[in-house]
CSV table of C-alpha atoms in Angstrom, one decimal:
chain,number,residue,atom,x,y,z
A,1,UNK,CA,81.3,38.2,-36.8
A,2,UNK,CA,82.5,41.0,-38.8
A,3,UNK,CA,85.4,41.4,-40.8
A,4,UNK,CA,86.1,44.8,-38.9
A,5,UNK,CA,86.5,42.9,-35.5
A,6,UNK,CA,88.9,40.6,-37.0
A,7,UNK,CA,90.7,43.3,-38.4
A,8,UNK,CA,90.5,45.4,-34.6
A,9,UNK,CA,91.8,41.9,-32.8
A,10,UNK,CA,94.6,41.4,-35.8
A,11,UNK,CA,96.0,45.0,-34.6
A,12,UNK,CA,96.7,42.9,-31.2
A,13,UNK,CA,99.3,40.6,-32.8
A,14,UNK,CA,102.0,43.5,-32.4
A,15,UNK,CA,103.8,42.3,-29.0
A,16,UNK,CA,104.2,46.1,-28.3
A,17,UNK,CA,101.1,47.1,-28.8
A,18,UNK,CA,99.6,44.3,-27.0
A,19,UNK,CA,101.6,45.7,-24.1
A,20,UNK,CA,100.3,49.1,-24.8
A,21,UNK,CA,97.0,47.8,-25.0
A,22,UNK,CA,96.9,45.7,-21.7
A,23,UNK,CA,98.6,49.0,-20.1
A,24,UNK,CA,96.2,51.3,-21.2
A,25,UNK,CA,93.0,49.0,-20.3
A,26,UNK,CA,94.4,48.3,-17.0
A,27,UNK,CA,94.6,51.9,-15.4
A,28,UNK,CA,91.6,53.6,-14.1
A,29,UNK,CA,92.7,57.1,-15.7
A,30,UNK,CA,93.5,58.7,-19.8
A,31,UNK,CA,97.0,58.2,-20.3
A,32,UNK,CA,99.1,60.3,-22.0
A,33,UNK,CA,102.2,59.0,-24.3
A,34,UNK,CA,105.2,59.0,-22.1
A,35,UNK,CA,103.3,56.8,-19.3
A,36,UNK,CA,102.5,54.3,-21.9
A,37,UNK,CA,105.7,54.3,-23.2
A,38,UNK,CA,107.1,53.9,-19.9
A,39,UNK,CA,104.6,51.5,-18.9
A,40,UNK,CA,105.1,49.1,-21.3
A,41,UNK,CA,109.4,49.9,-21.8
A,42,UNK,CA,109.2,51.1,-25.5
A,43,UNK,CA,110.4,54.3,-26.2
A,44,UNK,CA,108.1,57.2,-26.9
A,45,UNK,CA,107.9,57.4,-30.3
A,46,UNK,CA,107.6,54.1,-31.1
A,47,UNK,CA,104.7,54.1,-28.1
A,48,UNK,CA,103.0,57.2,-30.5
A,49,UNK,CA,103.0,55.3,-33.5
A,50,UNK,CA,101.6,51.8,-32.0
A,51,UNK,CA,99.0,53.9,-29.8
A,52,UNK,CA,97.5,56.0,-32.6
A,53,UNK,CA,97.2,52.6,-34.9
A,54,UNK,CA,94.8,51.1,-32.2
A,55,UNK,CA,92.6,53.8,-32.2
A,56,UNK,CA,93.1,53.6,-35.9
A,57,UNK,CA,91.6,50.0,-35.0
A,58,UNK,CA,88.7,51.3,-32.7
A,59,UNK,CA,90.8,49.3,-29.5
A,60,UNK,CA,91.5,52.9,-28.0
A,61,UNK,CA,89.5,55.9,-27.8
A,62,UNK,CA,92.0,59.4,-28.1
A,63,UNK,CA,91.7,63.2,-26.8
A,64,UNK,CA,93.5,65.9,-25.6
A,65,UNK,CA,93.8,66.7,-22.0
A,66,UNK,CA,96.7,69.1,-20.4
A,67,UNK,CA,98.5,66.4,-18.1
A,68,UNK,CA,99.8,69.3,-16.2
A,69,UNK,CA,96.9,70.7,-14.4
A,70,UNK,CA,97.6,74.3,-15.7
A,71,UNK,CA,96.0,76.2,-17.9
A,72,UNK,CA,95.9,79.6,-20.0
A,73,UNK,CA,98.7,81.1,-21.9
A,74,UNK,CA,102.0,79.9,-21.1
A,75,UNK,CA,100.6,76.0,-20.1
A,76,UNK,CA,102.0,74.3,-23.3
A,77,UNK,CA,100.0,72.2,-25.8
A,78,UNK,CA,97.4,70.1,-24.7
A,79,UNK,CA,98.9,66.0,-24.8
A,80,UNK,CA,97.0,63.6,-26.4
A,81,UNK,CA,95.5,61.0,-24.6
A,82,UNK,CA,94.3,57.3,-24.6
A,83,UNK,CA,91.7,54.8,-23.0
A,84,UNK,CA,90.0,51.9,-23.6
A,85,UNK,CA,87.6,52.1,-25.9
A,86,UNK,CA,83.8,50.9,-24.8
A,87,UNK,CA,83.6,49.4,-28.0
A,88,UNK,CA,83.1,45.9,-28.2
A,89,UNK,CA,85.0,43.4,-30.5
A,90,UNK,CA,83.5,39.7,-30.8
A,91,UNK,CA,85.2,37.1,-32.9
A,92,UNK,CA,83.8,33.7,-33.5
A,93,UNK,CA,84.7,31.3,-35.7
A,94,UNK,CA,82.5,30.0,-36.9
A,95,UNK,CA,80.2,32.3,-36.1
A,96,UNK,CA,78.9,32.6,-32.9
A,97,UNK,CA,75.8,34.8,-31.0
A,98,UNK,CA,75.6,34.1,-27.4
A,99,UNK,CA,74.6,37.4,-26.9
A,100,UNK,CA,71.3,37.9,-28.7
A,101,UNK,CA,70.2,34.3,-27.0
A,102,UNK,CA,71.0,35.8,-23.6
A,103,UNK,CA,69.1,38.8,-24.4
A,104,UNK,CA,66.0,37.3,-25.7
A,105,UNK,CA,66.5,34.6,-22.0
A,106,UNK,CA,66.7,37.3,-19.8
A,107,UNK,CA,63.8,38.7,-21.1
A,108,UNK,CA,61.7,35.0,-20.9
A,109,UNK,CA,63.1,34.8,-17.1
A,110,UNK,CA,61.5,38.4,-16.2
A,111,UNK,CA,58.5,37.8,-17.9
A,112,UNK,CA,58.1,34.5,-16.0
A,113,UNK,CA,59.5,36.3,-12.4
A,114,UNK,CA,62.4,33.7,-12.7
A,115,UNK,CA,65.0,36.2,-10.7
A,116,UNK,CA,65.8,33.8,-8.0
A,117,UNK,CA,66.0,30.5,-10.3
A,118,UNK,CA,68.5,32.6,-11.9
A,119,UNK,CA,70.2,33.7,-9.0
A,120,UNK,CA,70.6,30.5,-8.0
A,121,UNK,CA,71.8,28.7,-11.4
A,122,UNK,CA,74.6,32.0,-11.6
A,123,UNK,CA,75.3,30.9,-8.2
A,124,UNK,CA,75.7,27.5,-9.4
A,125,UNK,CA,77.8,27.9,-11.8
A,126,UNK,CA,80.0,29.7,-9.6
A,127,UNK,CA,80.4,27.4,-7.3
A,128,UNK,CA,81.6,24.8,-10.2
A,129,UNK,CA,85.1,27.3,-10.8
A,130,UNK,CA,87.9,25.0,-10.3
A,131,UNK,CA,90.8,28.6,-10.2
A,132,UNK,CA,93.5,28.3,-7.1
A,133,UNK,CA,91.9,31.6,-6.2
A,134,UNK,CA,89.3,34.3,-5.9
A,135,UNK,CA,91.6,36.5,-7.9
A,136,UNK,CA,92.3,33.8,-10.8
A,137,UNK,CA,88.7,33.0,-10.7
A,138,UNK,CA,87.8,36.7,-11.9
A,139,UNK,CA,90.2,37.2,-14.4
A,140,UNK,CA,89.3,34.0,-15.8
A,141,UNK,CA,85.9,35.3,-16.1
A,142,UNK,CA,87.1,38.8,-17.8
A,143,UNK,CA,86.1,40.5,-14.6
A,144,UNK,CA,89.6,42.9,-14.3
A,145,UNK,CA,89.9,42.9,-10.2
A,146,UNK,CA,92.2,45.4,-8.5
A,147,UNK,CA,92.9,46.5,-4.9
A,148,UNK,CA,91.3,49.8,-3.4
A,149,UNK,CA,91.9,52.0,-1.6
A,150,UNK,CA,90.2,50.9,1.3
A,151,UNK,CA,91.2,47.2,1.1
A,152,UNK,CA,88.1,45.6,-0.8
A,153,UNK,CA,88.7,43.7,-4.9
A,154,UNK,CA,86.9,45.9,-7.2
A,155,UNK,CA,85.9,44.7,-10.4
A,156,UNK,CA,87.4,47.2,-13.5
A,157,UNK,CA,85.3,45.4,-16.4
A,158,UNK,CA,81.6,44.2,-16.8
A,159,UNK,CA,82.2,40.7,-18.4
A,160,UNK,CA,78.1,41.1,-19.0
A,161,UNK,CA,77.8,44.6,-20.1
A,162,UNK,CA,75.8,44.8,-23.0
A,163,UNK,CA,72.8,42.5,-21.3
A,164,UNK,CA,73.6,44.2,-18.4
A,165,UNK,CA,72.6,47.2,-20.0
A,166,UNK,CA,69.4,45.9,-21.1
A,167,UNK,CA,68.2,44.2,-18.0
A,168,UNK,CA,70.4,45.9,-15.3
A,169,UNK,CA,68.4,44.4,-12.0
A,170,UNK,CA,68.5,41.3,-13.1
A,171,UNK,CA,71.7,40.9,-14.7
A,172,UNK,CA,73.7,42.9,-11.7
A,173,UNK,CA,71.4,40.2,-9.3
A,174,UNK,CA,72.7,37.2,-11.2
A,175,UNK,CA,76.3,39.1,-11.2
A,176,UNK,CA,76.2,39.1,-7.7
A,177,UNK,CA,75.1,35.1,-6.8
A,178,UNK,CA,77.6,34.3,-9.3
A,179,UNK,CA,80.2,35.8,-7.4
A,180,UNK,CA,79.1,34.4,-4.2
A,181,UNK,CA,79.4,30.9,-5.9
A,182,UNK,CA,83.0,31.6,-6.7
A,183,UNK,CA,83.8,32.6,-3.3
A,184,UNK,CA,82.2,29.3,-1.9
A,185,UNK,CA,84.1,27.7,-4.7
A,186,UNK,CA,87.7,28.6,-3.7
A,187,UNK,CA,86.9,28.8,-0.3
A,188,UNK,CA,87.6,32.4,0.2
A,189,UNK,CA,84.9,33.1,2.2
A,190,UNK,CA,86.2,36.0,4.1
A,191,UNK,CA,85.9,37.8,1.3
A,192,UNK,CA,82.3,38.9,0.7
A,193,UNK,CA,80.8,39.7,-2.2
A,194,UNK,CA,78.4,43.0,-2.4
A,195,UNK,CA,76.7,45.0,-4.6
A,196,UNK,CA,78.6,48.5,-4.7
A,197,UNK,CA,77.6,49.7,-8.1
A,198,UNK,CA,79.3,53.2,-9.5
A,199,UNK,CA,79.8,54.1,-13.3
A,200,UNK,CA,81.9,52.5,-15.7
A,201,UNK,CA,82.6,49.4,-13.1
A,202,UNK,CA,81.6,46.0,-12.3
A,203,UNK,CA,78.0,46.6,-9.8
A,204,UNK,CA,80.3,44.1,-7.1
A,205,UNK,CA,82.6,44.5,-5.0
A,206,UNK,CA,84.6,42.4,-2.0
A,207,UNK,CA,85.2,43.6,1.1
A,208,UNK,CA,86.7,41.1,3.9
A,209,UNK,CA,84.3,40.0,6.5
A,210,UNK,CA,85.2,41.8,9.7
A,211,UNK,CA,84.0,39.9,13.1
A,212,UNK,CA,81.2,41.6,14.5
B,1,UNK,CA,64.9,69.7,-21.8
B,2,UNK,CA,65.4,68.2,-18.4
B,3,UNK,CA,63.7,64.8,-18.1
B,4,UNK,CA,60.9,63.7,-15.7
B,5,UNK,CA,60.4,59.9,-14.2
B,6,UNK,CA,57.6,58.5,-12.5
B,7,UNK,CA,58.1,55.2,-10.7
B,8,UNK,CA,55.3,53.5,-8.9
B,9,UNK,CA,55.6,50.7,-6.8
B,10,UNK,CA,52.8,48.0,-4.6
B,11,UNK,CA,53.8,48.2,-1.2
B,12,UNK,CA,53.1,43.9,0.5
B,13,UNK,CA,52.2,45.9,3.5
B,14,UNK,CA,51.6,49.3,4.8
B,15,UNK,CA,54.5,51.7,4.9
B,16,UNK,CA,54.3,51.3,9.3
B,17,UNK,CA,54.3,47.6,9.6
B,18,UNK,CA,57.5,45.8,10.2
B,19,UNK,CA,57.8,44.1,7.0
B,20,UNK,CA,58.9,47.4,5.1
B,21,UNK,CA,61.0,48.5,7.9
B,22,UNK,CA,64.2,48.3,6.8
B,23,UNK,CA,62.8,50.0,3.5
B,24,UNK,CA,61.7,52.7,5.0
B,25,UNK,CA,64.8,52.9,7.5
B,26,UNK,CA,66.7,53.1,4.0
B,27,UNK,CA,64.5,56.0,2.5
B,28,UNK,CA,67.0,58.5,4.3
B,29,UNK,CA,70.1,57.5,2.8
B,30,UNK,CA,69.2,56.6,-0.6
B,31,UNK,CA,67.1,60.0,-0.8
B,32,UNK,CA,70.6,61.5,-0.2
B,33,UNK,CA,71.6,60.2,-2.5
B,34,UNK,CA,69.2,60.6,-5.2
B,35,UNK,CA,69.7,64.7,-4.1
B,36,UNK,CA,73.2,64.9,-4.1
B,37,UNK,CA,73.7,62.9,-7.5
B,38,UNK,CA,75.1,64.9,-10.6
B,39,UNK,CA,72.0,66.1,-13.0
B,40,UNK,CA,69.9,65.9,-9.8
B,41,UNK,CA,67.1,68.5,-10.5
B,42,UNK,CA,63.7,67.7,-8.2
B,43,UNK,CA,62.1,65.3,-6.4
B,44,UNK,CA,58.5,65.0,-4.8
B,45,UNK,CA,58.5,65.1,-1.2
B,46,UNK,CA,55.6,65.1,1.4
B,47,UNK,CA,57.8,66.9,4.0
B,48,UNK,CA,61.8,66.9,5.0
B,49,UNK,CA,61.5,63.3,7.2
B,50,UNK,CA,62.9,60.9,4.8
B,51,UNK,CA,60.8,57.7,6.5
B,52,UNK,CA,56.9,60.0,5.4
B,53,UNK,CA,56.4,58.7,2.1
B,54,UNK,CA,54.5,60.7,-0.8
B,55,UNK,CA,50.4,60.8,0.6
B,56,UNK,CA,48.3,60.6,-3.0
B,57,UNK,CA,45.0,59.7,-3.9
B,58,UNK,CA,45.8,56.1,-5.8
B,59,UNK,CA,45.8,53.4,-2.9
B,60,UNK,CA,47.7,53.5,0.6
B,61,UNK,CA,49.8,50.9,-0.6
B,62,UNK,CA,50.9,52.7,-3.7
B,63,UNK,CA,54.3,53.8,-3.1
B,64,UNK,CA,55.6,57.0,-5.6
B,65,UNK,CA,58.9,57.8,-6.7
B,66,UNK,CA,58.9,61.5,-8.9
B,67,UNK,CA,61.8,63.0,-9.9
B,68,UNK,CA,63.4,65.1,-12.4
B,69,UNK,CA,66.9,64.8,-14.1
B,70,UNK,CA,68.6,66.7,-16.2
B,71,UNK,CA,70.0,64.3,-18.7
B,72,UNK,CA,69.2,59.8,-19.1
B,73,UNK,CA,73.3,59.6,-17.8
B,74,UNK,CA,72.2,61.1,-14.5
B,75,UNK,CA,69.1,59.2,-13.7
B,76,UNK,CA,70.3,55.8,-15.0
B,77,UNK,CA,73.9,56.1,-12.8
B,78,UNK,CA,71.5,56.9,-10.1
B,79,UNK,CA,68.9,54.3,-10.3
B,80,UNK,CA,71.4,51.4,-11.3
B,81,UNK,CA,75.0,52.6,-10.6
B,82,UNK,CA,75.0,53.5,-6.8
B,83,UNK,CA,74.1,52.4,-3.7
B,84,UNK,CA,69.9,52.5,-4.8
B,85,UNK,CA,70.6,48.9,-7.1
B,86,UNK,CA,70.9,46.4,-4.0
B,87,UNK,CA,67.6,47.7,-3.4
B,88,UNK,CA,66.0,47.5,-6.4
B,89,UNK,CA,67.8,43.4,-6.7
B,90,UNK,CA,65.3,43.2,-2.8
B,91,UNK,CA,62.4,45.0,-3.9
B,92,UNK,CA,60.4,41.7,-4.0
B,93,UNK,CA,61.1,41.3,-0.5
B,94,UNK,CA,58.7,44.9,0.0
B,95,UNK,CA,56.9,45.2,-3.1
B,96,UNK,CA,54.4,43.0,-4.8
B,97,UNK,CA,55.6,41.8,-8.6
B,98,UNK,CA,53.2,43.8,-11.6
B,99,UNK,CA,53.1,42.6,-15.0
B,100,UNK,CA,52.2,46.3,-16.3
B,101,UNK,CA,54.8,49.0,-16.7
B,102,UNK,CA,55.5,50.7,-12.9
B,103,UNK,CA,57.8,53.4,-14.7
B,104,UNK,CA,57.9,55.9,-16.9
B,105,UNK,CA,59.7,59.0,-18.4
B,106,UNK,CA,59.0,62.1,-20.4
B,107,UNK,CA,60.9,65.4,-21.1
B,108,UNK,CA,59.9,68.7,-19.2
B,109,UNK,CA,60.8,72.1,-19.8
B,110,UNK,CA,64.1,73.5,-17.8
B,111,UNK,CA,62.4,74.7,-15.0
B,112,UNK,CA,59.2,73.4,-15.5
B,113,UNK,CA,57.8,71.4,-11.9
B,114,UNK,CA,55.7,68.3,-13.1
B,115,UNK,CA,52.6,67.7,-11.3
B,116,UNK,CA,51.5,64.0,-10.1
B,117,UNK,CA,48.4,64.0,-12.0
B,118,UNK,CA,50.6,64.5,-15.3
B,119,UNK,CA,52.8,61.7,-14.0
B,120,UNK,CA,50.0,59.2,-13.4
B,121,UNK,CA,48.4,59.9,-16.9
B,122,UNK,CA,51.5,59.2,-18.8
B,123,UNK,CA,51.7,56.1,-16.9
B,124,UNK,CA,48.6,55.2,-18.2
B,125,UNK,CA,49.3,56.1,-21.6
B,126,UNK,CA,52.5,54.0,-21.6
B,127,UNK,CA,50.5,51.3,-20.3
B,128,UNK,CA,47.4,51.5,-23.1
B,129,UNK,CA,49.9,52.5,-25.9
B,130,UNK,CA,53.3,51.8,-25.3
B,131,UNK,CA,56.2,53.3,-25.1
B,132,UNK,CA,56.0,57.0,-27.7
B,133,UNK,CA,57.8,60.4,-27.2
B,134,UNK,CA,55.2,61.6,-24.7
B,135,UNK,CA,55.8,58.7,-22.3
B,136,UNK,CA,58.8,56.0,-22.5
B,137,UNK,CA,61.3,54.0,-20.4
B,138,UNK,CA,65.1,53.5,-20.6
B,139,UNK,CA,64.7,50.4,-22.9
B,140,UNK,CA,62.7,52.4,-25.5
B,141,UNK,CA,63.9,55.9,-24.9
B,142,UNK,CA,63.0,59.1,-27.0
B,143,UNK,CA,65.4,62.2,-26.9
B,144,UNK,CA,63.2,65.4,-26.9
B,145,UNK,CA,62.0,66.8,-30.2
């Protein structure tokens, strides 16, 4: 652990810029200072000053972007803008690293070809969630779900990223069995797990079983 | 620098027999893919039908994936952030599992067409040397000198 993630996670003490935080994390775009203001019911200026201290805290990432779709001469002053940052902040104490032992397994199971007895444990331990629903079981999980368009749960965050990163096939594989085991376990099984990978997402996605 | 990627990969059976079937049904659409993906540069094709896979003199079940890419963003959101990752998670259920790299990645000139024979050589010198700036893989990447 280092004293700089402490520090990060410390800036999230602030009830209003937790609420700023959680706003911003949550939305699939950059958003600009009044919408966080108005999304978490602060004024804008106090919004400002709480937004640009969790960048100052590497939480956020900031830039400029004209919110108003024109451009050239006369289109105003560019706004400043704010997502999530893809840093990652770990805090253990004491300290912790689950991570490097994952990395250095999921190397061991592809050198052994151990895919499907991984699949199957992720599935496993999927089908052990004890949440009221699929919903509850993926945010417990860190997975962020939200509603498409189209009426399938999406997945906003990666809870795996930084392995699945490293071993994408086999992490995304694992991803997906785990899912499947959570569906089984809260018996939402018109809801069906698949892998829909794009950038910046989760690689699964639920779409509801239609009868053929 | 636009960067070049040679994947190779043992076919169970030949490309015809029903076995690979739905992998070869699946050429058509993923291929689409692949061409209309951002940073999308070149790929080697044998003709315009999707299902005719890349004839070469290494071994009938040798299937050959060679493309070119403008940047590592482009390629990787291709090969593991679309629709082509559910068939990499099968590809056991088509391909045989090998122990030595099947893939590998160099930079090219803009402009510059690889040939196979240039492809399959840096294979083989990722394979004798590991991974160096002339031939490397996502996991030990080189940007171009």
């Amino acid at each position: 652990m280092s004293g700089d993630d402490l520090d990060a996670l410390g800036a999230l003490r602030d009830p209003v810029r937790r609420a700023l935080y959680d706003y911003v994390a949550g939305r699939d775009h950059e958003v600009g200072r009044d919408e966080a203001a108005g999304g978490a019911g602060v004024g804008r200026t106090l919004a400002a000053f709480h937004l640009d201290k969790l960048v100052e805290a590497g939480l956020l990432d900031a830039g400029f972007r004209r919110l108003t779709g024109r451009t050239g001469p006369g289109s105003g002053r560019p706004a400043k803008v704010y997502r999530r940052s893809r840093r990652e902040h770990q805090v253990s104490v004491p300290p912790r690293d689950y991570r490097t032992l994952a990395l250095v397994l999921a190397e061991a199971v592809e050198e052994l070809g151990g895919e499907e007895a991984a699949e199957a444990a992720a599935r496993r331990a999927g089908e052990r969630a004890k949440a009221p629903g699929l919903r509850e079981a993926l945010r417990e999980r860190g997975y962020e779900p939200y509603d498409d368009d189209g009426g399938a749960i999406r997945l906003r965050n990666c809870p795996f990223h930084v392995i699945a990163e490293d071993r994408p096939v086999l992490v995304c594989a694992m991803n997906l069995a785990l899912c499947e085991g959570l569906v089984a376990a809260v018996g939402e099984e018109d809801l069906a797990p698949r892998l829909d990978a794009r950038p910046g997402e989760c690689c699964v996605a639920f779409s509801k079983n239609k009868p053929d | 620098m636009h960067l070049a990627q040679l994947n190779v990969a043992h076919l169970r059976a030949p490309a015809h027999s029903p076995e690979i079937a739905e992998f070869i049904a699946a050429l058509g659409p993923i291929n689409a893919i692949s061409d209309a993906a951002s940073g999308f540069v070149w790929r080697l094709k044998e003709s315009n039908d999707p299902t005719e896979t890349v004839k070469h003199p290494y071994g009938d079940l040798l299937l050959i994936n060679f493309s070119v890419w403008e940047t590592r963003e482009s390629l990787w959101n291709f090969v593991y952030r679309s629709p082509h990752l559910e068939y990499l998670r099968r590809r056991r259920e088509w391909f045989t599992r090998v122990a030595e790299p099947y893939s590998v990645m160099w930079w090219v000139p803009e402009g510059h067409i690889p040939s196979l024979e240039d492809g399959m050589s840096r294979l083989d010198l990722l394979r004798a040397k590991g991974p160096g700036p002339e031939a490397f893989t996502f996991k030990d990447f080189h940007e171009p000198s």
